[in-house]
Short mmCIF file of C-alpha atoms and ligand atoms in Angstrom, two decimals:
data_model
loop_
_atom_site.label_atom_id
_atom_site.label_comp_id
_atom_site.label_asym_id
_atom_site.label_seq_id
_atom_site.Cartn_x
_atom_site.Cartn_y
_atom_site.Cartn_z
CA MET U 1 0.35 -0.37 0.11
CA ALA U 2 2.49 2.62 0.80
CA LEU U 3 4.59 1.63 -2.18
CA LEU U 4 1.22 2.28 -4.07
CA ASP U 5 0.51 6.13 -2.58
CA ALA U 6 4.55 6.91 -3.16
CA VAL U 7 3.98 5.26 -7.14
CA ALA U 8 0.76 7.46 -7.03
CA HIS U 9 2.56 10.74 -4.97
CA HIS U 10 5.47 10.39 -8.10
CA THR U 11 2.46 10.53 -10.81
CA LEU U 12 1.19 13.49 -9.88
CA VAL U 13 4.99 15.70 -8.81
CA LEU U 14 5.61 14.58 -12.16
CA ALA U 15 2.04 15.35 -13.60
CA CYS U 16 2.67 19.08 -12.47
CA PHE U 17 6.26 19.61 -14.25
CA ILE U 18 3.31 19.56 -17.25
CA THR U 19 0.99 20.76 -16.18
CA PRO U 20 2.49 24.13 -14.67
CA CYS U 21 -0.81 26.44 -13.71
CA LYS U 22 -0.90 29.97 -14.83
CA THR U 23 1.80 32.78 -14.43
CA TYR U 24 1.09 36.24 -13.31
CA PRO U 25 1.77 38.03 -16.95
CA HIS U 26 4.02 40.07 -15.43
CA LYS U 27 5.73 43.77 -16.92
CA ASP U 28 8.71 42.77 -15.05
CA PRO U 29 9.27 38.93 -15.37
CA ILE U 30 12.32 38.89 -13.95
CA LEU U 31 12.29 40.48 -9.94
CA GLY U 32 7.98 40.72 -10.39
CA LEU U 33 8.71 44.47 -9.23
CA ASP U 34 5.53 45.61 -10.91
CA LEU U 35 2.91 43.41 -8.82
CA PHE U 36 4.97 44.31 -5.51
CA ILE U 37 4.55 48.47 -5.99
CA GLU U 38 1.20 47.97 -6.95
CA ASN U 39 0.70 46.09 -4.21
CA PHE U 40 2.73 48.16 -1.87
CA ARG U 41 0.54 51.19 -3.02
CA LEU U 42 -2.90 49.73 -2.94
CA LEU U 43 -2.00 48.22 0.65
CA ASN U 44 -1.66 52.00 1.79
CA LYS U 45 -4.62 53.21 0.60
CA GLY U 46 -7.23 50.71 0.37
CA GLY U 47 -8.98 48.81 -3.04
CA PHE U 48 -5.76 45.33 -1.98
CA LEU U 49 -8.77 42.90 -1.43
CA ASP U 50 -10.79 43.66 -4.86
CA LYS U 51 -7.53 44.23 -7.29
CA LEU U 52 -6.73 40.94 -5.63
CA SER U 53 -10.22 39.27 -6.83
CA GLU U 54 -10.01 41.28 -10.15
CA ARG U 55 -6.17 39.22 -11.23
CA TYR U 56 -8.30 35.97 -10.59
CA TYR U 57 -11.12 37.48 -12.89
CA ARG U 58 -8.62 38.27 -15.22
CA GLN U 59 -6.78 35.45 -15.59
CA ASN U 60 -9.50 33.09 -15.66
CA ALA U 61 -7.40 31.18 -12.68
CA TRP U 62 -8.13 30.26 -8.84
CA THR U 63 -4.33 29.32 -9.49
CA TYR U 64 -2.22 31.32 -10.54
CA THR U 65 1.71 31.58 -9.11
CA GLN U 66 3.33 35.08 -9.29
CA LEU U 67 6.89 36.46 -8.80
CA LEU U 68 8.04 38.38 -5.49
CA PHE U 69 11.48 39.93 -5.96
CA ARG U 70 13.18 35.90 -7.03
CA GLU U 71 10.54 34.20 -5.69
CA LYS U 72 7.70 32.03 -7.13
CA VAL U 73 4.43 32.53 -5.17
CA ILE U 74 1.26 30.40 -5.38
CA ASN U 75 -1.81 32.35 -5.21
CA THR U 76 -5.10 30.33 -4.95
CA ALA U 77 -8.61 30.85 -4.85
CA ASP U 78 -9.39 26.95 -4.57
CA PRO U 79 -11.48 25.80 -1.75
CA GLU U 80 -9.43 22.26 -3.45
CA ASN U 81 -7.00 23.68 -2.68
CA ILE U 82 -7.10 25.56 0.81
CA LYS U 83 -8.37 22.53 2.36
CA ALA U 84 -4.98 20.89 1.17
CA ILE U 85 -3.12 22.90 3.10
CA LEU U 86 -5.18 23.27 5.58
CA ALA U 87 -6.46 19.84 6.39
CA THR U 88 -6.39 16.58 3.99
CA GLN U 89 -2.25 17.70 3.56
CA PHE U 90 -2.09 19.81 6.79
CA THR U 91 2.31 18.41 8.28
CA ASP U 92 3.61 19.47 4.51
CA PHE U 93 2.67 23.16 4.83
CA GLN U 94 3.57 25.47 8.38
CA HIS U 95 3.05 29.19 8.48
CA SER U 96 4.61 31.67 6.29
CA PRO U 97 9.27 31.99 8.21
CA ARG U 98 8.71 35.98 7.81
CA ARG U 99 5.24 36.27 9.74
CA LYS U 100 6.86 33.65 12.63
CA ALA U 101 10.05 36.64 12.90
CA ALA U 102 8.22 39.19 12.44
CA PHE U 103 5.43 38.11 16.30
CA TYR U 104 8.83 36.23 17.66
CA PRO U 105 10.37 39.58 19.50
CA THR U 106 7.02 40.99 21.40
CA PHE U 107 4.35 36.90 21.38
CA GLY U 108 7.39 34.48 21.12
CA HIS U 109 7.01 30.99 20.77
CA GLY U 110 3.06 30.66 21.58
CA ILE U 111 0.12 29.10 20.05
CA PHE U 112 -0.33 31.27 16.64
CA THR U 113 2.91 31.94 16.65
CA THR U 114 4.91 27.84 16.04
CA ASP U 115 4.50 24.70 13.90
CA GLY U 116 4.94 21.01 14.51
CA ALA U 117 5.15 19.83 17.96
CA GLU U 118 5.88 22.83 19.32
CA TRP U 119 1.96 24.34 18.53
CA GLU U 120 0.23 20.96 19.55
CA PHE U 121 2.14 21.20 22.95
CA SER U 122 -0.09 25.47 22.90
CA ARG U 123 -3.00 23.73 21.54
CA ALA U 124 -3.47 21.14 23.56
CA LEU U 125 -2.13 22.89 26.46
CA LEU U 126 -4.83 25.79 25.52
CA ARG U 127 -8.06 23.88 24.13
CA PRO U 128 -9.52 23.30 27.79
CA SER U 129 -10.31 27.39 28.35
CA PHE U 130 -12.83 27.41 25.67
CA VAL U 131 -14.99 25.33 26.65
CA ARG U 132 -18.49 26.22 26.15
CA SER U 133 -18.72 26.81 29.65
CA GLN U 134 -15.80 29.28 29.36
CA VAL U 135 -16.71 31.50 26.20
CA GLY U 136 -20.27 31.20 27.36
CA ASP U 137 -19.71 33.69 30.72
CA LEU U 138 -21.35 37.25 29.72
CA ASP U 139 -20.95 38.83 33.02
CA ILE U 140 -17.31 39.56 31.07
CA PHE U 141 -18.97 41.43 28.46
CA GLU U 142 -21.48 43.58 30.25
CA ALA U 143 -19.70 45.33 32.15
CA HIS U 144 -17.71 46.48 29.21
CA ILE U 145 -20.11 47.00 27.06
CA SER U 146 -22.07 49.73 29.05
CA HIS U 147 -19.31 51.43 29.26
CA LEU U 148 -18.48 51.73 26.18
CA ILE U 149 -22.86 52.94 25.54
CA ASN U 150 -21.97 55.60 28.15
CA LYS U 151 -19.34 57.53 25.40
CA ILE U 152 -21.69 56.92 22.02
CA PRO U 153 -24.37 60.17 22.39
CA ARG U 154 -26.97 60.66 23.60
CA ASP U 155 -28.32 63.09 21.10
CA GLY U 156 -27.29 61.37 17.94
CA SER U 157 -24.07 63.23 16.51
CA ILE U 158 -21.33 60.91 15.48
CA VAL U 159 -18.87 59.58 16.78
CA ASP U 160 -16.47 56.65 15.14
CA ILE U 161 -17.89 53.10 16.92
CA GLN U 162 -15.33 51.34 15.65
CA GLN U 163 -12.63 53.22 17.61
CA LEU U 164 -14.70 51.64 20.83
CA PHE U 165 -14.98 48.52 19.83
CA PHE U 166 -11.25 47.77 19.17
CA ALA U 167 -11.08 49.27 23.25
CA LEU U 168 -14.29 47.04 24.17
CA THR U 169 -11.81 43.86 23.12
CA MET U 170 -8.82 45.09 24.57
CA ASP U 171 -11.23 45.70 28.27
CA THR U 172 -12.92 41.58 27.68
CA ALA U 173 -10.01 40.19 25.78
CA THR U 174 -8.11 41.09 29.25
CA GLN U 175 -10.16 41.00 31.68
CA PHE U 176 -11.13 37.11 30.56
CA LEU U 177 -7.10 36.37 30.06
CA PHE U 178 -5.95 38.19 33.20
CA GLY U 179 -8.66 38.50 35.27
CA GLN U 180 -8.55 41.87 35.48
CA SER U 181 -9.44 44.33 32.59
CA ALA U 182 -7.37 47.07 30.80
CA ASN U 183 -10.57 48.82 31.32
CA VAL U 184 -9.42 51.74 28.51
CA LEU U 185 -13.29 52.68 28.10
CA VAL U 186 -13.14 53.77 31.53
CA GLU U 187 -11.99 57.32 31.89
CA GLY U 188 -9.71 57.99 35.42
CA GLU U 189 -7.10 57.21 37.07
CA PRO U 190 -7.35 52.78 37.64
CA SER U 191 -6.99 52.24 33.91
CA ALA U 192 -3.88 54.60 33.48
CA ARG U 193 -1.43 51.87 33.25
CA GLY U 194 -4.39 49.39 30.92
CA GLU U 195 -4.32 52.53 28.21
CA LYS U 196 -0.79 52.95 28.31
CA PHE U 197 -0.89 49.03 27.63
CA ALA U 198 -3.61 48.99 25.14
CA GLU U 199 -1.07 52.35 23.19
CA ALA U 200 1.70 49.92 23.10
CA TYR U 201 0.03 47.62 22.25
CA ASP U 202 -1.43 48.76 19.20
CA TYR U 203 2.20 50.29 18.22
CA VAL U 204 3.50 47.25 18.51
CA THR U 205 1.18 44.79 16.57
CA GLU U 206 1.53 47.98 13.18
CA ILE U 207 4.78 47.70 13.66
CA VAL U 208 4.57 43.63 13.22
CA GLY U 209 2.55 43.97 10.66
CA ILE U 210 4.75 45.94 8.44
CA GLN U 211 7.53 43.82 9.02
CA ALA U 212 4.90 41.05 8.61
CA LYS U 213 4.34 41.92 4.54
CA LEU U 214 8.00 44.07 3.60
CA GLY U 215 10.57 41.03 6.19
CA GLN U 216 13.25 42.42 8.19
CA ILE U 217 14.82 44.98 6.67
CA VAL U 218 11.90 47.24 8.17
CA ALA U 219 13.44 45.21 11.88
CA LYS U 220 16.60 46.49 11.06
CA ILE U 221 15.66 49.77 10.96
CA PRO U 222 16.46 51.54 15.67
CA ASN U 223 13.06 52.01 16.75
CA LYS U 224 13.04 52.94 20.00
CA ARG U 225 9.46 53.31 20.20
CA TYR U 226 9.03 49.63 19.78
CA THR U 227 11.17 47.94 21.88
CA ASP U 228 9.94 50.17 24.96
CA SER U 229 6.53 49.37 23.83
CA ILE U 230 7.91 46.07 23.85
CA LYS U 231 9.69 45.80 27.15
CA TYR U 232 6.41 47.42 29.02
CA ILE U 233 3.59 45.09 27.18
CA HIS U 234 5.98 41.97 29.01
CA GLU U 235 6.13 43.50 32.33
CA TYR U 236 2.46 44.74 32.59
CA VAL U 237 1.71 40.39 31.89
CA GLU U 238 4.12 39.32 33.90
CA MET U 239 3.43 41.30 36.57
CA TYR U 240 0.05 39.25 36.46
CA VAL U 241 1.90 35.92 35.62
CA GLN U 242 3.73 36.40 38.69
CA LYS U 243 -0.03 36.75 40.72
CA ALA U 244 -1.27 33.59 38.77
CA VAL U 245 1.34 31.54 39.62
CA ASP U 246 2.45 33.10 43.36
CA PHE U 247 -2.26 32.22 43.73
CA ALA U 248 -1.54 29.13 42.20
CA LYS U 249 0.87 28.07 45.00
CA PHE U 250 -0.56 28.88 47.40
CA GLY U 251 -3.33 29.89 47.08
CA HIS U 252 -3.94 33.24 48.42
CA SER U 253 -1.81 36.32 46.37
CA ARG U 254 -4.04 37.87 44.46
CA SER U 255 -4.18 41.53 46.34
CA VAL U 256 -8.03 43.46 47.06
CA HIS U 257 -6.84 45.95 45.22
CA ASP U 258 -7.05 43.56 42.15
CA ALA U 259 -10.75 42.23 43.51
CA GLU U 260 -12.04 45.43 44.26
CA ALA U 261 -11.21 46.99 40.70
CA ASN U 262 -13.03 44.90 39.09
CA GLY U 263 -15.76 45.72 41.14
CA ARG U 264 -16.18 41.84 42.22
CA GLU U 265 -14.64 38.89 43.92
CA SER U 266 -12.06 37.91 40.78
CA HIS U 267 -11.51 34.18 41.54
CA GLU U 268 -14.96 33.26 41.59
CA LYS U 269 -15.30 33.82 37.46
CA TYR U 270 -12.94 31.90 35.17
CA VAL U 271 -9.57 33.38 34.40
CA PHE U 272 -7.47 31.42 31.69
CA LEU U 273 -4.20 33.00 33.30
CA GLU U 274 -5.18 31.00 36.55
CA GLU U 275 -5.85 28.45 34.42
CA LEU U 276 -2.89 28.52 33.10
CA ALA U 277 -0.72 28.70 35.94
CA LYS U 278 -1.79 26.18 37.76
CA THR U 279 -0.99 23.18 34.76
CA GLY U 280 3.08 24.02 35.95
CA VAL U 281 3.92 25.67 32.74
CA ASP U 282 6.99 28.18 33.67
CA LYS U 283 5.68 31.50 33.22
CA LYS U 284 7.53 32.95 30.33
CA LYS U 285 5.41 30.52 27.86
CA ILE U 286 2.13 31.56 29.97
CA ARG U 287 3.20 35.58 28.81
CA ASP U 288 4.08 33.96 25.63
CA GLU U 289 0.62 31.74 25.04
CA LEU U 290 -1.33 34.84 26.52
CA LEU U 291 0.66 37.16 24.14
CA ASN U 292 -0.74 34.60 21.55
CA VAL U 293 -4.54 34.62 22.36
CA LEU U 294 -5.01 38.47 23.00
CA PHE U 295 -3.78 38.70 19.26
CA ALA U 296 -5.80 36.27 17.96
CA GLY U 297 -8.48 37.47 19.19
CA ARG U 298 -8.55 40.73 19.91
CA ASP U 299 -8.37 43.02 16.66
CA THR U 300 -10.88 40.34 14.81
CA THR U 301 -13.54 40.91 17.31
CA ALA U 302 -13.41 43.83 16.92
CA GLY U 303 -12.86 44.59 13.18
CA LEU U 304 -16.23 42.45 12.99
CA LEU U 305 -17.92 44.76 15.01
CA SER U 306 -17.25 47.98 13.33
CA PHE U 307 -18.08 46.15 9.53
CA THR U 308 -21.27 45.28 10.48
CA PHE U 309 -22.24 48.63 12.24
CA TYR U 310 -20.58 49.94 9.09
CA ILE U 311 -23.66 47.64 7.13
CA LEU U 312 -26.28 48.45 9.14
CA ALA U 313 -25.62 52.34 9.29
CA ARG U 314 -26.74 51.80 5.91
CA ARG U 315 -29.08 49.11 4.92
CA PRO U 316 -32.08 50.09 7.32
CA ASP U 317 -33.93 47.04 6.20
CA VAL U 318 -31.22 45.16 7.76
CA PHE U 319 -31.44 47.23 10.61
CA GLU U 320 -34.96 46.60 11.12
CA LYS U 321 -35.07 42.80 10.67
CA LEU U 322 -32.19 42.97 13.00
CA ARG U 323 -33.67 45.13 15.78
CA ALA U 324 -37.34 43.47 15.67
CA GLU U 325 -35.68 39.78 16.65
CA VAL U 326 -33.70 41.86 19.30
CA MET U 327 -36.35 43.40 20.77
CA THR U 328 -38.20 39.95 21.39
CA LEU U 329 -36.26 40.24 24.55
CA GLY U 330 -37.35 43.86 25.23
CA SER U 331 -34.31 45.38 27.56
CA GLU U 332 -33.31 41.58 29.03
CA ARG U 333 -29.89 40.93 29.11
CA PRO U 334 -29.96 37.86 26.93
CA ASP U 335 -28.84 34.13 27.38
CA PHE U 336 -26.46 32.01 25.91
CA ALA U 337 -29.13 29.73 24.39
CA GLN U 338 -31.08 32.88 23.24
CA ILE U 339 -28.47 34.68 21.61
CA LYS U 340 -27.38 30.52 19.83
CA ASN U 341 -31.54 30.69 18.60
CA MET U 342 -31.61 34.84 17.09
CA LYS U 343 -31.13 33.34 13.26
CA TYR U 344 -31.55 36.78 11.66
CA LEU U 345 -28.48 38.24 13.40
CA GLN U 346 -26.64 34.90 13.18
CA TYR U 347 -26.48 34.99 9.61
CA THR U 348 -25.64 38.77 9.56
CA LEU U 349 -22.88 38.01 11.30
CA LYS U 350 -22.29 34.45 8.72
CA GLU U 351 -23.03 37.14 5.85
CA VAL U 352 -20.06 39.55 7.04
CA ASN U 353 -17.83 37.62 8.02
CA ARG U 354 -18.35 36.75 4.43
CA LEU U 355 -18.15 39.69 2.11
CA TYR U 356 -16.07 41.23 4.66
CA PRO U 357 -13.53 38.52 6.33
CA ILE U 358 -10.90 40.18 8.95
CA VAL U 359 -8.23 37.90 8.14
CA PRO U 360 -8.71 38.34 4.16
CA PHE U 361 -5.75 35.84 3.23
CA ASN U 362 -3.57 34.68 4.66
CA ALA U 363 -0.04 32.16 3.72
CA ARG U 364 1.42 29.20 3.99
CA ALA U 365 5.35 27.53 2.72
CA ALA U 366 5.38 24.03 1.71
CA VAL U 367 8.00 21.85 3.81
CA ARG U 368 8.74 19.22 1.33
CA ASP U 369 7.99 18.36 -2.34
CA THR U 370 4.22 18.10 -2.59
CA THR U 371 1.85 18.93 -4.51
CA LEU U 372 -1.75 20.67 -4.22
CA PRO U 373 -5.29 19.07 -6.04
CA VAL U 374 -5.69 21.07 -8.34
CA GLY U 375 -4.95 24.88 -10.84
CA GLY U 376 -2.51 23.17 -12.88
CA GLY U 377 -3.35 22.21 -17.08
CA SER U 378 -4.64 24.26 -19.34
CA ASP U 379 -8.74 23.68 -17.66
CA GLY U 380 -7.01 24.31 -14.53
CA LYS U 381 -7.63 20.75 -12.89
CA SER U 382 -4.32 18.51 -12.85
CA PRO U 383 -2.74 19.03 -9.99
CA ILE U 384 0.12 21.18 -9.17
CA LEU U 385 3.81 20.86 -8.09
CA VAL U 386 4.90 23.29 -4.69
CA LYS U 387 8.50 22.59 -3.69
CA ALA U 388 10.07 22.89 -0.54
CA GLY U 389 10.29 26.26 1.23
CA GLN U 390 7.19 27.72 -2.02
CA ALA U 391 5.36 30.06 0.03
CA ILE U 392 1.67 29.85 -1.13
CA ASN U 393 -1.47 33.25 0.01
CA TYR U 394 -4.42 31.71 -0.33
CA GLN U 395 -7.17 34.08 -0.18
CA ILE U 396 -10.37 34.03 1.02
CA TYR U 397 -11.65 37.31 0.47
CA THR U 398 -12.08 36.37 -2.89
CA MET U 399 -13.50 32.65 -2.66
CA HIS U 400 -16.03 33.88 -0.19
CA ARG U 401 -17.18 36.35 -3.67
CA ARG U 402 -16.64 33.68 -5.91
CA LYS U 403 -20.33 34.23 -8.26
CA ASP U 404 -19.27 30.20 -9.25
CA LEU U 405 -19.71 29.24 -5.25
CA TYR U 406 -21.93 31.76 -4.26
CA GLY U 407 -24.71 32.89 -7.18
CA GLU U 408 -25.18 36.02 -9.48
CA ASP U 409 -25.85 37.34 -6.01
CA ALA U 410 -22.35 37.12 -4.59
CA LEU U 411 -21.56 40.44 -4.19
CA GLU U 412 -24.74 41.34 -2.18
CA PHE U 413 -24.90 41.78 1.83
CA LYS U 414 -27.87 39.12 1.81
CA PRO U 415 -28.53 37.47 5.54
CA GLU U 416 -31.20 35.96 4.38
CA ARG U 417 -29.05 33.60 1.94
CA TRP U 418 -27.79 31.67 4.59
CA GLU U 419 -31.82 30.12 5.29
CA HIS U 420 -30.40 27.87 2.88
CA ILE U 421 -26.86 27.11 1.95
CA ARG U 422 -24.66 25.29 3.98
CA PRO U 423 -20.76 25.62 2.08
CA THR U 424 -18.56 23.91 3.45
CA TRP U 425 -14.56 25.03 2.63
CA GLN U 426 -15.59 27.76 0.14
CA TYR U 427 -16.62 28.96 3.90
CA LEU U 428 -13.31 29.91 5.90
CA PRO U 429 -13.67 33.17 7.36
CA PHE U 430 -12.17 31.04 11.12
CA ASN U 431 -10.20 28.46 9.00
CA ALA U 432 -10.56 25.09 8.90
CA GLY U 433 -8.23 22.31 10.01
CA PRO U 434 -6.81 21.26 13.21
CA ARG U 435 -5.95 25.20 13.43
CA ILE U 436 -9.09 25.95 12.85
CA CYS U 437 -9.95 29.08 15.43
CA ILE U 438 -9.54 28.07 18.98
CA GLY U 439 -12.03 31.45 19.77
CA GLN U 440 -13.99 31.00 17.66
CA GLN U 441 -17.50 30.29 19.42
CA PHE U 442 -15.85 33.12 21.62
CA ALA U 443 -15.88 36.01 19.41
CA LEU U 444 -19.31 35.39 17.57
CA THR U 445 -20.21 35.25 21.67
CA GLU U 446 -19.50 38.50 22.33
CA ALA U 447 -19.87 40.36 18.66
CA SER U 448 -23.90 38.62 19.29
CA TYR U 449 -24.27 40.61 22.85
CA THR U 450 -22.64 43.36 21.69
CA ILE U 451 -25.23 43.74 19.13
CA ILE U 452 -27.95 42.92 20.85
CA ARG U 453 -27.38 45.53 24.10
CA LEU U 454 -26.64 48.20 21.00
CA LEU U 455 -29.94 47.51 19.72
CA GLN U 456 -31.61 47.69 22.90
CA ALA U 457 -30.00 51.06 23.29
CA PHE U 458 -30.21 52.73 20.47
CA LYS U 459 -33.43 52.73 17.92
CA SER U 460 -31.84 54.37 14.61
CA ILE U 461 -28.57 54.55 12.79
CA ARG U 462 -27.07 56.86 10.60
CA PRO U 463 -24.16 56.33 8.67
CA ARG U 464 -22.14 59.98 8.23
CA GLU U 465 -22.62 61.88 5.62
CA GLY U 466 -20.58 61.88 2.15
CA GLU U 467 -18.37 59.43 3.10
CA GLY U 468 -16.80 57.33 0.19
CA PRO U 469 -16.67 53.77 -0.96
CA LEU U 470 -16.17 51.18 1.77
CA THR U 471 -12.52 50.81 1.61
CA GLU U 472 -10.20 47.61 4.29
CA LEU U 473 -7.46 48.77 6.19
CA LEU U 474 -5.52 45.86 6.29
CA ALA U 475 -3.31 45.61 9.14
CA LEU U 476 -2.58 41.87 10.25
CA THR U 477 -6.45 41.75 10.09
CA SER U 478 -8.68 44.04 8.47
CA SER U 479 -10.73 46.82 9.19
CA VAL U 480 -12.37 49.95 7.98
CA ARG U 481 -10.07 52.83 7.16
CA GLY U 482 -10.92 55.90 8.10
CA GLY U 483 -13.21 54.31 10.35
CA VAL U 484 -17.57 53.58 10.86
CA ASN U 485 -18.54 56.97 12.07
CA ILE U 486 -22.15 56.91 12.66
CA GLY U 487 -25.16 58.94 14.14
CA LEU U 488 -27.16 57.10 16.81
CA THR U 489 -30.57 57.79 18.19
CA PRO U 490 -31.95 56.52 21.71
CA ALA U 491 -34.89 54.28 22.11
C1 HEM Y 501 -13.83 38.20 14.36
C2 HEM Y 501 -13.16 37.39 15.38
C3 HEM Y 501 -12.45 36.35 14.86
C4 HEM Y 501 -11.30 35.94 13.56
C5 HEM Y 501 -12.23 36.27 11.80
C6 HEM Y 501 -11.06 34.46 13.48
C7 HEM Y 501 -10.30 34.77 12.67
C8 HEM Y 501 -9.03 33.21 12.85
C9 HEM Y 501 -8.35 32.48 12.03
C10 HEM Y 501 -8.41 32.03 10.46
C11 HEM Y 501 -7.72 31.90 12.28
C12 HEM Y 501 -5.90 30.60 11.99
C13 HEM Y 501 -5.08 31.95 11.36
C14 HEM Y 501 -4.01 31.09 10.64
O1 HEM Y 501 -4.10 29.63 10.80
O2 HEM Y 501 -3.89 31.00 10.10
C15 HEM Y 501 -7.68 31.94 13.68
C16 HEM Y 501 -6.61 31.13 14.87
C17 HEM Y 501 -7.04 31.49 16.09
N1 HEM Y 501 -7.98 32.30 16.36
FE1 HEM Y 501 -9.60 33.47 15.86
N2 HEM Y 501 -10.68 34.26 14.95
C18 HEM Y 501 -11.77 36.28 15.80
C19 HEM Y 501 -11.07 35.23 17.12
C20 HEM Y 501 -11.47 34.64 18.25
C21 HEM Y 501 -11.05 34.90 19.48
C22 HEM Y 501 -11.67 36.60 20.63
C23 HEM Y 501 -10.37 34.01 19.92
C24 HEM Y 501 -9.43 33.85 21.02
C25 HEM Y 501 -9.85 34.31 22.58
C26 HEM Y 501 -8.95 33.86 19.07
C27 HEM Y 501 -8.59 32.84 19.64
C28 HEM Y 501 -7.85 32.18 18.19
C29 HEM Y 501 -6.24 31.48 18.15
C30 HEM Y 501 -5.54 30.75 20.18
C31 HEM Y 501 -5.86 31.14 16.92
C32 HEM Y 501 -4.62 29.49 16.10
C33 HEM Y 501 -5.10 28.57 16.23
C34 HEM Y 501 -4.00 27.57 16.00
O3 HEM Y 501 -2.90 27.70 15.23
O4 HEM Y 501 -3.82 26.41 16.29
N3 HEM Y 501 -9.82 34.31 17.90
N4 HEM Y 501 -8.63 32.92 13.76
#
């Protein structure tokens, strides 16, 4: 059997040599600088994602290669190939070395930044913290959302709600992870340290994003603000880690002040960090994992909420239908089951995740010579060869908008389509396979809860006048360029 597999594999590899996939028609066929310059420009001014889609349509292919300097990079928006990368040939691919290099100084070795056995260890370590009872704890969200609502003008004047969502998800994520919120949405002295942490964190992720895109040239430029920020972030997190480790050992080190600052006895609640401390892993490992999860969960959920409110402000039909569903609760807080039963709300979130995926593209590198199932030959249906080390970009944004997969109305925002579609490998906002997003339930619960509470508190919504069309802001994840500037009328 093993021999048969080997022969089949060899045959596939040979097939790839005779059926190469399409190559981008570069103006600069040596280094591919034309595409590099165009990408750089669009990443800075917006429009990058639609250009990516346009290139696929122009070439009439869902898989093609392009040059990045001398490297031959594969691009794909084909569900078959993406399934192979993420699941059926999972061990053939890893995260790209460039991404890892950008992440290590701040985020160290954690679930998001490692591969192989190291990643397996992290995944097993963190999995118990993401069971439903932990992520279904809605009390974590309630206090912070009320702070957010307090920041919204009552006279209907314009506010950038995206900025508030980024503050909200920082507050909720730090509460869940450290047991003490950064409290960015609360003004005043007690949150000054948290605010400084949030500021440092925002700056560092911006730089990491640039390094991940442009490589180590940027990392070599001395940047004191960057190194100081990393130092502050580490010290801030280490302070909580030390307390949790002491708590795990002696059971009483959490100071009274912490519990008071939280407005509750914090050790009665599930605290991610405390559970990690109980496992006995070392302090550096705990710090790295906390920062990895903070990174994975904070900007993403804020992005999802931001795109949702951008749409709601421009689609009164969707807003009305959604609010009608939400108001079946009156002003009561929803529980987990009620959230899951709000069908139109869930469809709306699915549709936002389809048209505006927060991780719109992603990359892997092959760890050995291998193949991908489709993209070769004149009809694009033959396997293609992937060489060890070769980079592959997979573009979820393009795949989610394909008319052959979603119908002629693929570009329309239509939550109702989810009444009758059940896509599998064509729909991957949270990734799939062994590295599927571990926080998906947390994210959807937080987003749903926030939308419900906001729609209970406000009866109408309008966009700022004179705004141009929607363009994305691509850092490490996607958000709305220029913010989500809306006016809300209290209920
Ligand atoms: C709308 C919100 C979210 C979206 C769209 C999202 C999407 C994703 C995607 C696409 C990946 C795969 C990345 C890759 O392998 O390259 C991922 C991984 C991950 N996500 Fe999420 N995520 C969201 C929220 C969250 C939240 C709230 C948490 C935690 C509280 C979280 C924790 C993680 C972790 C730890 C990983 C790494 C998993 C692994 O590699 O094994 N995510 N997420």
